[in-house]
Amino acid sequence: MSEPSPSAGTDPGAETAAGAVEAALDELGVSYESPQPGAYLIRLEGQHKLATMTWLIVGGHSLAVEAFFCRQPDENHAAFYRFLLERSGRMYGVHFSLDPVGDVYLTGRLPLSATSTAEIDRLLGCVLSYSDDNFDAALELGFASSIRREWAWRAKRGESLANLRAFARFADPEVLARGNDPTEPPGALRAPRRRQP
């Protein structure tokens, strides 16, 4: 959203908090870069979203967290933003937010007094979970047409579709033609559905 502007180095409370953040990250075994005092860039590796780059920024009174989620959607804006807003109400420590261009971030703040190892671990775990768990659904809502075009382009050129497999049920013409679950092999038999009384 913006360049980090930490207060560490100018405020004794912020310097203490920055030391606590560094100690917590070291204790947790989390690798990070610190391009300036009080600003920590962490790469959180996921299953669906391969990496969520996350800033922890020590301010004068709070620890800010900011992680890029995805760019602004290409389509289906109302459903895309509704999906994110519905999730934000159930989230801990961070929420979905937009920058002026419309790109989506996970952002939040903690009081400096809460900069314990356990709380930083919880906060980073939440960022990773919310980013990874919601990524495929958000892309399907906001970028389905682009994903279909990318699938067709790669298939035509014989390129790997590995990182698009999560979208096979709406992007793979073979799956659409079968009209079944993309995890089922072609011709798989399914049990008939029972009618509810």
XYZ file of N, CA and C in Angstrom:
591
model
N 0.831 -1.179 0.000
C 0.000 0.000 0.000
C 0.877 1.245 0.000
N 1.879 1.275 0.888
C 2.797 2.394 0.904
C 4.123 1.906 1.451
N 5.128 2.721 1.281
C 6.426 2.378 1.830
C 6.350 2.410 3.352
N 7.002 1.455 4.025
C 6.968 1.455 5.473
C 7.663 2.683 6.034
N 7.098 3.234 7.096
C 7.734 4.367 7.759
C 7.771 4.073 9.257
N 8.693 3.193 9.654
C 8.765 2.811 11.052
C 9.268 3.947 11.924
N 8.912 3.867 13.208
C 9.354 4.869 14.173
C 10.572 4.414 14.953
N 10.984 3.137 14.759
C 12.142 2.635 15.498
C 13.337 3.511 15.162
N 14.120 3.826 16.158
C 15.275 4.697 15.965
C 14.975 6.120 16.392
N 13.697 6.498 16.493
C 13.349 7.853 16.917
C 12.559 7.849 18.214
N 12.009 6.721 18.578
C 11.155 6.597 19.761
C 11.665 5.433 20.602
N 12.017 5.684 21.883
C 12.537 4.586 22.706
C 11.554 3.415 22.847
N 10.245 3.685 22.918
C 9.253 2.607 23.001
C 9.228 1.788 21.728
N 9.365 2.466 20.608
C 9.392 1.769 19.329
C 10.670 0.952 19.193
N 11.790 1.465 19.692
C 13.041 0.699 19.643
C 12.916 -0.577 20.461
N 12.294 -0.490 21.626
C 12.078 -1.677 22.459
C 11.175 -2.670 21.737
N 10.112 -2.169 21.122
C 9.195 -3.032 20.380
C 9.894 -3.673 19.186
N 10.732 -2.909 18.478
C 11.468 -3.462 17.339
C 12.369 -4.595 17.798
N 13.011 -4.416 18.930
C 13.838 -5.491 19.486
C 13.006 -6.714 19.819
N 11.795 -6.498 20.343
C 10.897 -7.612 20.672
C 10.437 -8.335 19.406
N 10.172 -7.583 18.342
C 9.752 -8.195 17.076
C 10.892 -9.040 16.517
N 12.103 -8.485 16.489
C 13.255 -9.243 15.982
C 13.487 -10.503 16.810
N 13.412 -10.381 18.121
C 13.613 -11.549 18.991
C 12.537 -12.592 18.733
N 11.298 -12.157 18.555
C 10.196 -13.085 18.292
C 10.402 -13.801 16.960
N 10.757 -13.057 15.912
C 10.974 -13.670 14.599
C 12.133 -14.666 14.654
N 13.193 -14.306 15.369
C 14.333 -15.219 15.522
C 13.925 -16.471 16.289
N 13.170 -16.290 17.379
C 12.719 -17.424 18.188
C 11.800 -18.349 17.386
N 10.977 -17.767 16.522
C 10.057 -18.559 15.701
C 10.752 -19.208 14.502
N 11.996 -18.814 14.249
C 12.724 -19.355 13.110
C 12.236 -18.821 11.778
N 11.668 -17.621 11.802
C 11.137 -16.987 10.596
C 12.243 -16.137 9.979
N 12.531 -16.385 8.709
C 13.532 -15.543 8.050
C 12.857 -14.249 7.599
N 13.612 -13.174 7.639
C 13.064 -11.861 7.297
C 14.172 -10.961 6.792
N 13.763 -9.918 6.104
C 14.660 -8.836 5.714
C 14.236 -7.609 6.506
N 15.213 -6.794 6.860
C 14.909 -5.548 7.558
C 15.626 -4.412 6.834
N 14.952 -3.830 5.803
C 15.608 -2.791 5.010
C 15.858 -1.495 5.778
N 15.154 -1.324 6.889
C 15.387 -0.180 7.767
C 14.928 -0.560 9.160
N 15.446 0.103 10.184
C 15.071 -0.263 11.558
C 13.556 -0.221 11.764
N 13.022 -1.278 12.350
C 11.599 -1.332 12.661
C 10.702 -1.809 11.535
N 11.278 -2.179 10.384
C 10.492 -2.673 9.250
C 11.005 -4.057 8.873
N 10.094 -5.052 8.863
C 10.480 -6.444 8.638
C 9.619 -7.042 7.536
N 10.268 -7.539 6.498
C 9.578 -8.166 5.383
C 9.738 -9.676 5.505
N 8.600 -10.370 5.556
C 8.571 -11.813 5.796
C 7.860 -12.488 4.637
N 8.409 -13.589 4.177
C 7.779 -14.379 3.112
C 7.086 -15.573 3.773
N 5.756 -15.621 3.670
C 4.976 -16.722 4.223
C 4.579 -17.642 3.070
N 5.024 -18.878 3.107
C 4.783 -19.818 2.016
C 3.483 -20.573 2.244
N 2.646 -20.639 1.200
C 1.357 -21.301 1.298
C 1.204 -22.431 0.306
N 0.021 -23.001 0.279
C -0.300 -24.091 -0.641
C -1.025 -23.573 -1.881
N -1.935 -22.643 -1.702
C -2.724 -22.099 -2.811
C -2.061 -20.824 -3.343
N -1.797 -19.901 -2.457
C -1.031 -18.696 -2.804
C 0.401 -19.027 -2.415
N 1.253 -19.165 -3.391
C 2.584 -19.704 -3.135
C 3.373 -18.914 -2.103
N 3.229 -17.595 -2.108
C 3.937 -16.769 -1.121
C 3.113 -15.527 -0.821
N 3.058 -15.175 0.444
C 2.416 -13.937 0.880
C 3.499 -13.089 1.521
N 3.873 -12.016 0.842
C 4.906 -11.117 1.354
C 4.257 -10.192 2.387
N 4.798 -10.220 3.588
C 4.161 -9.564 4.724
C 5.121 -8.608 5.415
N 4.666 -7.385 5.609
C 5.432 -6.393 6.367
C 4.948 -6.361 7.811
N 5.867 -6.318 8.746
C 5.607 -5.919 10.127
C 6.344 -4.602 10.308
N 5.617 -3.564 10.707
C 6.193 -2.224 10.782
C 5.920 -1.634 12.169
N 6.991 -1.346 12.885
C 6.872 -0.767 14.225
C 6.629 0.729 14.101
N 5.516 1.184 14.660
C 5.187 2.607 14.669
C 5.365 3.181 16.057
N 4.941 4.408 16.231
C 5.083 5.077 17.524
C 4.245 4.440 18.619
N 3.072 3.872 18.261
C 2.183 3.304 19.270
C 1.687 1.910 18.928
N 1.964 1.458 17.687
C 1.419 0.168 17.277
C 2.353 -0.558 16.321
N 2.104 -1.846 16.201
C 2.784 -2.693 15.227
C 1.800 -2.914 14.089
N 2.151 -2.437 12.898
C 1.286 -2.598 11.726
C 1.694 -3.852 10.975
N 0.703 -4.526 10.413
C 0.956 -5.658 9.527
C 0.282 -5.344 8.197
N 0.988 -5.659 7.113
C 0.462 -5.381 5.783
C 0.970 -6.467 4.840
N 0.037 -7.136 4.147
C 0.399 -8.206 3.224
C -0.406 -8.073 1.943
N 0.268 -8.122 0.815
C -0.426 -8.067 -0.475
C -1.190 -9.373 -0.670
N -2.479 -9.270 -1.064
C -3.316 -10.444 -1.321
C -3.474 -10.670 -2.827
N -4.024 -9.699 -3.548
C -4.130 -9.801 -5.008
C -4.439 -8.427 -5.586
N -4.263 -8.326 -6.898
C -4.567 -7.055 -7.556
C -6.083 -6.877 -7.648
N -6.504 -5.707 -8.080
C -7.934 -5.445 -8.208
C -8.551 -6.427 -9.194
N -9.794 -6.845 -8.956
C -10.407 -7.848 -9.838
C -10.677 -7.301 -11.234
N -10.695 -8.224 -12.206
C -11.010 -7.860 -13.589
C -12.516 -7.807 -13.824
N -13.270 -8.578 -13.037
C -14.705 -8.747 -13.294
C -15.425 -9.086 -11.992
N -16.734 -9.093 -12.058
C -17.560 -9.570 -10.949
C -17.224 -8.838 -9.638
N -17.044 -7.545 -9.728
C -16.568 -6.745 -8.601
C -17.441 -6.883 -7.352
N -18.736 -6.796 -7.509
C -19.625 -6.841 -6.335
C -19.489 -8.161 -5.583
N -19.494 -9.277 -6.289
C -19.363 -10.582 -5.623
C -17.978 -10.752 -5.019
N -16.956 -10.258 -5.704
C -15.579 -10.344 -5.207
C -15.442 -9.600 -3.878
N -15.873 -8.340 -3.850
C -15.733 -7.541 -2.629
C -16.658 -8.039 -1.517
N -17.828 -8.526 -1.861
C -18.724 -9.094 -0.855
C -18.070 -10.306 -0.185
N -17.457 -11.162 -0.993
C -16.749 -12.334 -0.477
C -15.705 -11.912 0.562
N -14.905 -10.888 0.234
C -13.863 -10.433 1.157
C -14.452 -9.782 2.407
N -15.489 -8.969 2.231
C -16.109 -8.310 3.385
C -16.741 -9.314 4.343
N -17.381 -10.342 3.804
C -17.977 -11.359 4.669
C -16.915 -12.059 5.506
N -15.741 -12.277 4.938
C -14.670 -12.934 5.678
C -14.039 -11.994 6.697
N -13.915 -10.723 6.355
C -13.270 -9.764 7.254
C -13.936 -9.711 8.618
N -15.236 -9.887 8.661
C -15.954 -9.836 9.933
C -15.641 -10.995 10.869
N -15.012 -12.041 10.360
C -14.704 -13.229 11.176
C -13.204 -13.412 11.386
N -12.424 -12.412 11.042
C -10.974 -12.566 11.079
C -10.370 -11.962 12.340
N -9.220 -12.517 12.734
C -8.498 -12.036 13.914
C -7.247 -11.270 13.479
N -7.052 -10.104 14.025
C -5.800 -9.379 13.870
C -5.628 -8.598 12.585
N -6.196 -9.077 11.499
C -6.097 -8.406 10.204
C -7.447 -8.450 9.511
N -7.587 -7.648 8.472
C -8.809 -7.625 7.666
C -8.415 -7.296 6.231
N -9.306 -7.565 5.302
C -9.052 -7.202 3.910
C -9.265 -5.704 3.752
N -8.384 -5.065 2.980
C -8.512 -3.636 2.705
C -8.006 -3.370 1.288
N -8.284 -2.176 0.796
C -7.911 -1.791 -0.563
C -6.958 -0.619 -0.537
N -6.060 -0.583 -1.519
C -5.250 0.618 -1.704
C -5.984 1.542 -2.684
N -5.483 2.718 -2.966
C -6.198 3.650 -3.853
C -6.464 3.106 -5.265
N -5.664 2.161 -5.723
C -5.846 1.584 -7.058
C -6.912 0.482 -7.043
N -7.180 -0.084 -5.869
C -8.146 -1.174 -5.748
C -7.510 -2.519 -5.500
N -6.174 -2.565 -5.382
C -5.502 -3.821 -5.049
C -5.836 -4.186 -3.602
N -5.848 -5.491 -3.319
C -6.322 -5.993 -2.033
C -5.150 -6.392 -1.138
N -5.240 -5.987 0.115
C -4.225 -6.285 1.122
C -4.895 -6.863 2.358
N -4.113 -7.553 3.165
C -4.497 -7.884 4.530
C -3.753 -6.892 5.414
N -4.482 -6.135 6.241
C -3.852 -5.129 7.087
C -4.396 -5.223 8.505
N -3.602 -4.761 9.444
C -4.035 -4.727 10.830
C -3.031 -3.992 11.700
N -3.387 -3.821 12.964
C -2.515 -3.158 13.946
C -2.656 -3.844 15.291
N -1.547 -3.887 15.996
C -1.519 -4.368 17.374
C -0.884 -3.283 18.233
N -1.299 -3.143 19.476
C -0.582 -2.205 20.345
C 0.846 -2.716 20.567
N 1.778 -1.803 20.729
C 3.170 -2.225 20.941
C 3.304 -3.144 22.146
N 2.434 -2.978 23.121
C 2.503 -3.822 24.319
C 2.170 -5.285 24.026
N 1.604 -5.559 22.846
C 1.226 -6.934 22.482
C 2.271 -7.608 21.598
N 3.458 -7.036 21.503
C 4.463 -7.605 20.609
C 5.224 -8.742 21.274
N 4.492 -9.771 21.678
C 5.111 -10.967 22.240
C 5.332 -11.992 21.134
N 6.160 -12.963 21.417
C 6.406 -14.033 20.444
C 5.111 -14.752 20.100
N 4.294 -15.062 21.102
C 3.034 -15.780 20.858
C 2.090 -14.964 19.986
N 2.012 -13.672 20.226
C 1.089 -12.843 19.448
C 1.581 -12.647 18.016
N 2.865 -12.494 17.830
C 3.406 -12.366 16.469
C 3.232 -13.680 15.721
N 3.434 -14.793 16.391
C 3.204 -16.106 15.782
C 1.736 -16.241 15.359
N 0.824 -15.863 16.232
C -0.613 -15.925 15.941
C -0.962 -15.016 14.761
N -0.426 -13.809 14.761
C -0.704 -12.841 13.707
C -0.194 -13.334 12.346
N 1.036 -13.826 12.292
C 1.583 -14.340 11.033
C 0.817 -15.581 10.574
N 0.413 -16.422 11.528
C -0.399 -17.590 11.181
C -1.736 -17.185 10.591
N -2.338 -16.151 11.137
C -3.614 -15.647 10.599
C -3.431 -15.094 9.191
N -2.392 -14.302 8.980
C -2.139 -13.751 7.644
C -1.991 -14.887 6.643
N -1.183 -15.890 6.979
C -0.977 -17.008 6.064
C -2.274 -17.765 5.815
N -3.010 -18.051 6.865
C -4.260 -18.799 6.732
C -5.288 -18.034 5.900
N -5.508 -16.761 6.207
C -6.513 -15.985 5.481
C -6.117 -15.795 4.016
N -4.847 -15.586 3.768
C -4.376 -15.411 2.399
C -4.508 -16.715 1.616
N -4.025 -17.791 2.185
C -4.004 -19.074 1.485
C -5.404 -19.674 1.332
N -6.194 -19.633 2.389
C -7.522 -20.256 2.360
C -8.510 -19.542 1.440
N -8.348 -18.256 1.225
C -9.297 -17.479 0.427
C -8.825 -17.170 -0.985
N -7.606 -17.533 -1.308
C -7.004 -17.118 -2.574
C -7.717 -17.710 -3.791
N -7.902 -19.018 -3.834
C -8.515 -19.646 -5.009
C -9.932 -19.126 -5.245
N -10.730 -19.027 -4.192
C -12.108 -18.551 -4.338
C -12.139 -17.099 -4.823
N -11.239 -16.265 -4.296
C -11.188 -14.868 -4.733
C -10.792 -14.776 -6.202
N -9.820 -15.573 -6.618
C -9.414 -15.540 -8.028
C -10.532 -16.033 -8.933
N -11.245 -17.052 -8.498
C -12.362 -17.552 -9.302
C -13.425 -16.468 -9.471
N -13.710 -15.728 -8.418
C -14.718 -14.674 -8.494
C -14.267 -13.490 -9.348
N -13.032 -13.066 -9.189
C -12.591 -11.832 -9.819
C -11.784 -11.972 -11.088
N -11.377 -13.210 -11.426
C -10.467 -13.370 -12.558
C -10.789 -14.601 -13.404
N -12.018 -15.108 -13.376
C -12.371 -16.347 -14.077
C -12.075 -16.271 -15.574
N -12.430 -15.190 -16.223
C -12.194 -15.064 -17.665
C -10.704 -15.095 -17.986
N -9.911 -14.400 -17.189
C -8.453 -14.397 -17.392
C -7.872 -15.791 -17.183
N -8.376 -16.501 -16.189
C -7.883 -17.857 -15.920
C -8.235 -18.786 -17.076
N -9.441 -18.667 -17.613
C -9.831 -19.491 -18.772
C -8.931 -19.195 -19.974
N -8.663 -17.915 -20.227
C -7.786 -17.547 -21.350
C -6.370 -18.096 -21.130
N -5.867 -17.984 -19.912
C -4.529 -18.495 -19.597
C -4.476 -20.005 -19.775
N -5.517 -20.706 -19.328
C -5.593 -22.162 -19.483
C -5.521 -22.534 -20.968
N -6.343 -21.874 -21.781
C -6.387 -22.176 -23.222
C -5.040 -21.880 -23.875
N -4.422 -20.776 -23.527
C -3.142 -20.396 -24.116
C -2.073 -21.423 -23.767
N -1.998 -21.812 -22.482
C -0.988 -22.797 -22.069
C -1.245 -24.158 -22.705
N -2.516 -24.576 -22.739
C -2.856 -25.872 -23.326
C -2.476 -25.898 -24.807
N -2.747 -24.836 -25.513
C -2.421 -24.755 -26.940
C -0.920 -24.850 -27.178
N -0.132 -24.269 -26.304
C 1.331 -24.269 -26.446
C 1.987 -25.475 -25.788
N 1.193 -26.319 -25.100
C 1.754 -27.492 -24.421
C 2.520 -27.154 -23.156
N 2.202 -26.017 -22.558
C 2.890 -25.598 -21.333
C 2.187 -26.158 -20.102
N 2.890 -26.136 -18.984
C 2.368 -26.688 -17.740
C 1.108 -25.953 -17.274
N 0.151 -26.751 -16.814
C -1.081 -26.218 -16.227
C -1.107 -26.454 -14.712
N 0.019 -26.874 -14.155
C 0.073 -27.290 -12.752
C -0.498 -26.249 -11.793
N -0.105 -24.982 -11.940
C -0.587 -23.989 -10.977
C -1.987 -23.476 -11.292
N -2.619 -24.020 -12.340
C -4.006 -23.673 -12.645
C -4.968 -24.808 -12.301
N -4.468 -25.946 -11.835
C -5.307 -27.121 -11.569
C -6.457 -26.834 -10.599
N -6.256 -25.926 -9.672
C -7.325 -25.590 -8.715
C -8.549 -25.016 -9.425
N -8.369 -24.555 -10.666
C -9.447 -23.917 -11.415
C -9.976 -24.795 -12.539
N -9.587 -26.056 -12.558
C -9.959 -26.962 -13.646
C -11.468 -27.074 -13.808
N -12.219 -27.053 -12.732
C -13.661 -27.285 -12.839
C -14.387 -26.209 -13.636
N -13.780 -25.017 -13.781
C -14.420 -24.007 -14.619
C -13.534 -23.543 -15.774
N -12.270 -24.000 -15.827
C -11.372 -23.529 -16.884
C -10.964 -24.615 -17.882
N -11.016 -25.888 -17.470
C -10.584 -26.979 -18.341
C -11.756 -27.443 -19.209
N -11.656 -27.289 -20.524
C -12.762 -27.697 -21.400
C -13.120 -29.182 -21.264
N -12.147 -30.029 -20.975
C -12.427 -31.462 -20.812
C -13.292 -31.713 -19.575
N -12.990 -31.030 -18.490
C -13.789 -31.181 -17.265
C -15.187 -30.623 -17.495
N -15.272 -29.494 -18.164
C -16.586 -28.904 -18.439
C -17.413 -29.826 -19.329
N -16.783 -30.470 -20.291
C -17.498 -31.390 -21.184
C -18.000 -32.625 -20.437
N -17.204 -33.103 -19.473
C -17.624 -34.266 -18.668
C -18.717 -33.885 -17.684
N -18.683 -32.635 -17.235
C -19.681 -32.176 -16.280
C -19.566 -32.841 -14.926
N -18.351 -33.221 -14.546
C -18.183 -33.872 -13.244
C -17.012 -33.264 -12.489
N -16.720 -33.864 -11.381
C -15.654 -33.418 -10.499
C -14.310 -33.596 -11.202
N -13.452 -32.538 -11.236
C -12.177 -32.651 -11.936
C -11.237 -33.665 -11.303
N -11.500 -34.078 -10.072
C -10.629 -35.065 -9.443
C -11.003 -36.480 -9.835
N -12.190 -36.661 -10.429
C -12.606 -37.986 -10.883
C -12.003 -38.282 -12.246
N -11.526 -39.493 -12.471
C -11.023 -39.829 -13.802
C -12.188 -39.850 -14.789
N -11.911 -39.602 -16.072
C -12.986 -39.643 -17.058
C -13.714 -40.976 -16.994
N -15.040 -40.946 -17.066
C -15.835 -42.172 -17.038
C -16.080 -42.730 -15.644
N -15.648 -42.029 -14.603
C -15.868 -42.547 -13.253
C -17.355 -42.584 -12.946
N -17.769 -43.625 -12.262
C -19.177 -43.761 -11.890
C -19.417 -43.060 -10.567
N -20.536 -42.364 -10.511
C -20.912 -41.694 -9.264
C -22.197 -42.318 -8.764
N -22.309 -42.424 -7.457
C -23.544 -42.936 -6.872
C -24.672 -41.956 -7.138
N -25.871 -42.458 -7.438
C -26.991 -41.547 -7.677
C -27.322 -40.763 -6.400
N -27.779 -39.549 -6.577
C -28.148 -38.727 -5.424
C -29.482 -39.190 -4.867
N -29.566 -39.183 -3.556
C -30.827 -39.540 -2.894
C -31.693 -38.312 -2.789
N -32.945 -38.482 -3.028
C -33.878 -37.370 -2.902
C -34.190 -37.156 -1.434
N -34.257 -35.921 -1.055
C -34.597 -35.582 0.325
C -36.118 -35.579 0.458
N -36.670 -36.180 1.549
C -38.129 -36.164 1.749
C -38.641 -34.782 2.024
